[in-house]
PDB file of C-alpha atoms in Angstrom:
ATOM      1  CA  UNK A   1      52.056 -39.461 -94.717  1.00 79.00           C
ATOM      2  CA  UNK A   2      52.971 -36.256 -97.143  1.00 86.00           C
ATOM      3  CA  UNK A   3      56.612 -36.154 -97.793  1.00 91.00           C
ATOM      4  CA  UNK A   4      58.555 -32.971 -98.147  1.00 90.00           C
ATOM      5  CA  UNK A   5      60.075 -32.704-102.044  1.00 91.00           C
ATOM      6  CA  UNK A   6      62.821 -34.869-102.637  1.00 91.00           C
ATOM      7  CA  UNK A   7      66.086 -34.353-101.431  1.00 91.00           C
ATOM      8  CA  UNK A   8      64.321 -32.587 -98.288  1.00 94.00           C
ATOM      9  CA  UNK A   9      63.575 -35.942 -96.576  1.00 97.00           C
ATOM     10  CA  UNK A  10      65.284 -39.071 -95.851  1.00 98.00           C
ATOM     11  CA  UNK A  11      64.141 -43.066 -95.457  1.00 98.00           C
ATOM     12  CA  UNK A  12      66.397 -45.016 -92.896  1.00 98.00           C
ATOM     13  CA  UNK A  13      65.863 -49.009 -94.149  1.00 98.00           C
ATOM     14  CA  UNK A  14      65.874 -50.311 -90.594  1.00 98.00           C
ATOM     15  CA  UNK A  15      66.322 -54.054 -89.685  1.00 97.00           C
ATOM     16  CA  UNK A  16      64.399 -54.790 -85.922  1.00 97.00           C
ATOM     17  CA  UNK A  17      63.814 -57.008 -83.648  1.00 97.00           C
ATOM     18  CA  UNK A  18      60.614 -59.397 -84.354  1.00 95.00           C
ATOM     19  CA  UNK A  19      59.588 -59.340 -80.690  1.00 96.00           C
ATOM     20  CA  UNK A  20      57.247 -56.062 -80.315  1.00 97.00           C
ATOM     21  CA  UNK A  21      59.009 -54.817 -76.982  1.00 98.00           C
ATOM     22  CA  UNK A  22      62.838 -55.015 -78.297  1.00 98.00           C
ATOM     23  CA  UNK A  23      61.387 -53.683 -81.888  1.00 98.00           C
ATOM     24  CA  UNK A  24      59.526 -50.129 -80.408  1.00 98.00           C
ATOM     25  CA  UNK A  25      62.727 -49.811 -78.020  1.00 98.00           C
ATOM     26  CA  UNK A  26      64.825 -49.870 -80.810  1.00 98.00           C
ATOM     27  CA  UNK A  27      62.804 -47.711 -82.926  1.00 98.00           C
ATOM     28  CA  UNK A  28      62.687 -45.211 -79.598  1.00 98.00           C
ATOM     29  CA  UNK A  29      66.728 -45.050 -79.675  1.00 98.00           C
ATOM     30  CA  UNK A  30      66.261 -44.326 -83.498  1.00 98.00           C
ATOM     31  CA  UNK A  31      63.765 -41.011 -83.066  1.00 98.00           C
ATOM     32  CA  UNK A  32      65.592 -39.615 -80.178  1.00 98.00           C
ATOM     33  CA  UNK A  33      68.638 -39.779 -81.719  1.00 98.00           C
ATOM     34  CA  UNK A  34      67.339 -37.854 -84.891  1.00 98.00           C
ATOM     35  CA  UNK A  35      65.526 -35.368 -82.927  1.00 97.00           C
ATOM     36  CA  UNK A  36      68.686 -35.162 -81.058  1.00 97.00           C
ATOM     37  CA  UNK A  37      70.494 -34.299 -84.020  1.00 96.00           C
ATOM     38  CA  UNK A  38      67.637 -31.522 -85.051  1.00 96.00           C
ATOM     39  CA  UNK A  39      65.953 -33.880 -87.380  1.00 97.00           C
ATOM     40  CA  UNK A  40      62.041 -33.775 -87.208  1.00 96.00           C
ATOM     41  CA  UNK A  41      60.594 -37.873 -87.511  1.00 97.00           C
ATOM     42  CA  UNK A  42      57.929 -38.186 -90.176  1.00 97.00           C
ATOM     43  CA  UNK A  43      57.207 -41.832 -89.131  1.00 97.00           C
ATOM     44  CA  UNK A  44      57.225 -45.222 -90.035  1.00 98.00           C
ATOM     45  CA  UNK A  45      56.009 -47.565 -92.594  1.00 96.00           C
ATOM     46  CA  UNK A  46      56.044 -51.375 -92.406  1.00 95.00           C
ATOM     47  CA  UNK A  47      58.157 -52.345 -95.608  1.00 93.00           C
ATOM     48  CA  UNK A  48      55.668 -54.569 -97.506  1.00 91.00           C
ATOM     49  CA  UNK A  49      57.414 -58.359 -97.906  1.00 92.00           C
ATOM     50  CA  UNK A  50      56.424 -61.785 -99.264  1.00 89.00           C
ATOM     51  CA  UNK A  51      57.753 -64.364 -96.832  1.00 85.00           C
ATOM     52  CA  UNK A  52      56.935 -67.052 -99.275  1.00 86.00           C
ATOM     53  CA  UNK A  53      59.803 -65.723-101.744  1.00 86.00           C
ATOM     54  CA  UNK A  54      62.479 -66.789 -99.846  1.00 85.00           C
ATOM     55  CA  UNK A  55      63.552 -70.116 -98.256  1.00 81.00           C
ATOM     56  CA  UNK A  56      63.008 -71.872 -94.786  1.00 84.00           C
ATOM     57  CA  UNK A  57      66.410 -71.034 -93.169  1.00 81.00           C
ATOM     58  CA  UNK A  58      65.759 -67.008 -94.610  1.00 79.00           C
ATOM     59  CA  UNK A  59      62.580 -66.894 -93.169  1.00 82.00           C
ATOM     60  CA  UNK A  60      63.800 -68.340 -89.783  1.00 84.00           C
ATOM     61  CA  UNK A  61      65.780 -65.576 -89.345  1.00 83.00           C
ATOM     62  CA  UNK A  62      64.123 -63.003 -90.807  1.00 89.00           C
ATOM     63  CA  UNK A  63      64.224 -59.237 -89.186  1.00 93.00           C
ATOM     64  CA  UNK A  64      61.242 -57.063 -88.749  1.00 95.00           C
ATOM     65  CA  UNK A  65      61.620 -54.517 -91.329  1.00 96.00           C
ATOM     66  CA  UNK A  66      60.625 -51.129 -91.373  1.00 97.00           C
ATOM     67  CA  UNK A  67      61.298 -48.062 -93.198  1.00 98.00           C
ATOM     68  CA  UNK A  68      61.807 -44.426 -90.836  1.00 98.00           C
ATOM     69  CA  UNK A  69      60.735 -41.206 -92.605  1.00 98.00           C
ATOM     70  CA  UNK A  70      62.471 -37.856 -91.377  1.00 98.00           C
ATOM     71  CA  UNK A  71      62.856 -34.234 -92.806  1.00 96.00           C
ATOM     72  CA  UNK A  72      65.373 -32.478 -93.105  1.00 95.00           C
ATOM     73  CA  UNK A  73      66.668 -29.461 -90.469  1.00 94.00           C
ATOM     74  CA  UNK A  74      65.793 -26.079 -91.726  1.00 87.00           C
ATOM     75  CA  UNK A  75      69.010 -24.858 -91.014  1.00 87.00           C
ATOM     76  CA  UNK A  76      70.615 -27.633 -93.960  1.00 86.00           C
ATOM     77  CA  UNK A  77      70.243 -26.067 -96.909  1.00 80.00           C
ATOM     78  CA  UNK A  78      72.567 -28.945 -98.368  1.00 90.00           C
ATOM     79  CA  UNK A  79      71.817 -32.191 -99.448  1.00 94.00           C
ATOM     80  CA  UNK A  80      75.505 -33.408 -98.481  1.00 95.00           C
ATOM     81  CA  UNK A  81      75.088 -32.174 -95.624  1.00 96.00           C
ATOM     82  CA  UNK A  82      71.939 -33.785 -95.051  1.00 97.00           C
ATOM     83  CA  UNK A  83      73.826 -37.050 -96.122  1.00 97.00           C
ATOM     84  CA  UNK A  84      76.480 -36.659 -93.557  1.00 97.00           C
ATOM     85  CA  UNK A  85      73.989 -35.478 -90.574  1.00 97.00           C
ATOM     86  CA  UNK A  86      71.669 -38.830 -91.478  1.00 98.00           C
ATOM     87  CA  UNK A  87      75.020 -41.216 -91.662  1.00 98.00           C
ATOM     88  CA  UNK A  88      76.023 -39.775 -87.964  1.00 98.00           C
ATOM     89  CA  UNK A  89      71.931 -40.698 -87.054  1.00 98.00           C
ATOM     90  CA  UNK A  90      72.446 -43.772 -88.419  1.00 98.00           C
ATOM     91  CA  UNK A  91      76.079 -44.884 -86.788  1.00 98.00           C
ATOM     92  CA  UNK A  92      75.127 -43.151 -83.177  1.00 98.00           C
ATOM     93  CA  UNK A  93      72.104 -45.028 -82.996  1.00 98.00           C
ATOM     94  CA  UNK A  94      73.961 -48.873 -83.811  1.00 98.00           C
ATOM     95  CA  UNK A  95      76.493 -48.301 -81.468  1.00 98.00           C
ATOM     96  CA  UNK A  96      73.832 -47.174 -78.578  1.00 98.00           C
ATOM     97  CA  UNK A  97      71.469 -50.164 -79.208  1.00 98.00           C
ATOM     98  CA  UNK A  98      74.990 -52.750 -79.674  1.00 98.00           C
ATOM     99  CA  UNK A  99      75.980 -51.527 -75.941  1.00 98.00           C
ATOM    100  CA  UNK A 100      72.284 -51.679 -74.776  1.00 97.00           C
ATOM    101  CA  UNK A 101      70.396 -54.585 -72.955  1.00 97.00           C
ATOM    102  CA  UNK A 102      67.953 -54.514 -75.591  1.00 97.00           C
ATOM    103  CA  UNK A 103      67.166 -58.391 -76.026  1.00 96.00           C
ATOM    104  CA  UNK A 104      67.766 -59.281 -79.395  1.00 95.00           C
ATOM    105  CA  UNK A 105      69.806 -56.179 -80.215  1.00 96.00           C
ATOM    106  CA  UNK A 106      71.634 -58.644 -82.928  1.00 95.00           C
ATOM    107  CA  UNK A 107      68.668 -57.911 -85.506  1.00 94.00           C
ATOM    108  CA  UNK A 108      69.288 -54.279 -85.659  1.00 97.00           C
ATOM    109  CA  UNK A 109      70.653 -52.878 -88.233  1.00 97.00           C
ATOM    110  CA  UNK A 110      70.465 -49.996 -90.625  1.00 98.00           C
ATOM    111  CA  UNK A 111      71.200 -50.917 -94.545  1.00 96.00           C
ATOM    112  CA  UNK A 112      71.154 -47.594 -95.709  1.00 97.00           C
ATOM    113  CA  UNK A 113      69.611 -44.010 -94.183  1.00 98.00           C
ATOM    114  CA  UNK A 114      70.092 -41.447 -96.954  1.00 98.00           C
ATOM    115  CA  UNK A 115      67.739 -38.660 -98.801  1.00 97.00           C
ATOM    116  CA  UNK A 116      69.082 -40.211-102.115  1.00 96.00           C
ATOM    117  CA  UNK A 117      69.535 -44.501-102.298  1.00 95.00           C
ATOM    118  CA  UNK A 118      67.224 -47.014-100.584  1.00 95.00           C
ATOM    119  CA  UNK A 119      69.014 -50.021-100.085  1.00 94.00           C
ATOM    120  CA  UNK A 120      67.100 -53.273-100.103  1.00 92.00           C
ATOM    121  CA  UNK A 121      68.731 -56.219 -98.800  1.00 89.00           C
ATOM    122  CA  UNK A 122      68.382 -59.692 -97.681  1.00 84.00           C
ATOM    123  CA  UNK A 123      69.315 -63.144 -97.395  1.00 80.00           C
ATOM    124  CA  UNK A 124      68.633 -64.256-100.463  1.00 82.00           C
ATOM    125  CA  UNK A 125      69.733 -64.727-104.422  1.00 82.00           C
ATOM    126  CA  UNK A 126      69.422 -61.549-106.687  1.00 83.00           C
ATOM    127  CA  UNK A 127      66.197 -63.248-108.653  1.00 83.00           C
ATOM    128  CA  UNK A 128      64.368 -63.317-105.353  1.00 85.00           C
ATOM    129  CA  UNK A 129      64.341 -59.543-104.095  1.00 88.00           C
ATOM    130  CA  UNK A 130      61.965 -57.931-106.137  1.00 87.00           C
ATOM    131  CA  UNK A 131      59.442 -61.337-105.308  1.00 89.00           C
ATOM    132  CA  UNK A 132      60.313 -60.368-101.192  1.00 92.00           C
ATOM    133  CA  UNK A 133      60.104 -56.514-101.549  1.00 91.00           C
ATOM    134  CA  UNK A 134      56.745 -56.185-103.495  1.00 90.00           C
ATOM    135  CA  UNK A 135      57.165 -52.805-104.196  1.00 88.00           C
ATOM    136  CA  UNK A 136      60.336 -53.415-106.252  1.00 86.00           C
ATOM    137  CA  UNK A 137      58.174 -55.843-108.818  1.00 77.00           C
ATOM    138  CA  UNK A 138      58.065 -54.834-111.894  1.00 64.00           C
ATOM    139  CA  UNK A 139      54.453 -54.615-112.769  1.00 57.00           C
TER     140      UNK A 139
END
């Protein structure tokens, strides 16, 4: 995928469902919401994770986690504005899938969505995020 220069694009760190059906009808709400809103989906990218870094009871409950690429409007020539457009994405889209029937709706949920900050989180101890998120290793 080619991303726009930075600042013109933003990454939502989405939280899903594990069960394929609840995770692509969650993801569904997501797009239409942003397109929607006049914001054009780039697509998404399975966030790359070591399941061995963390412990047993993490694991258990661990999220599907993905990462949704969009670009910004034409018409938003500012990056604030950008901000705010991608934070109303963001909150339209948990309160739609909290009031859906979507089974396992519980696992949704949207750390960050911004064309500045990624947000990686997890439950877990600080020394342990860069081993679950490979690509924050320091290599």
């Amino acid at each position: 995928m080619q991303l726009p220069e930075p600042g013109a694009y933003g990454v939502a760190m989405c939280f899903l469902p594990v069960d394929k059906h609840s995770r692509l009808q969650c993801e569904g709400v997501l797009e239409r919401i942003a397109r929607e809103e006049g914001i054009n989906v780039l697509g998404w990218r399975d966030t790359p994770v070591n399941g061995d870094a963390i412990g047993r009871e993490a694991r258990a409950s661990q999220p599907y986690i993905e990462q949704l690429f969009v670009s910004r409007p034409g018409g938003l020539a500012d990056e604030d504005a950008f901000e705010r457009l991608l934070y109303r994405v963001r909150r339209r889209a948990e309160n739609e899938i909290a009031a859906s029937e979507i089974e396992g709706k519980e696992n949704f949920y949207i750390p960050s969505f911004s064309c500045r900050t990624i947000i990686y989180k997890g439950l877990m101890l600080a020394p342990q995020i860069e081993k679950f998120y490979i690509e924050l290793a320091n290599r």
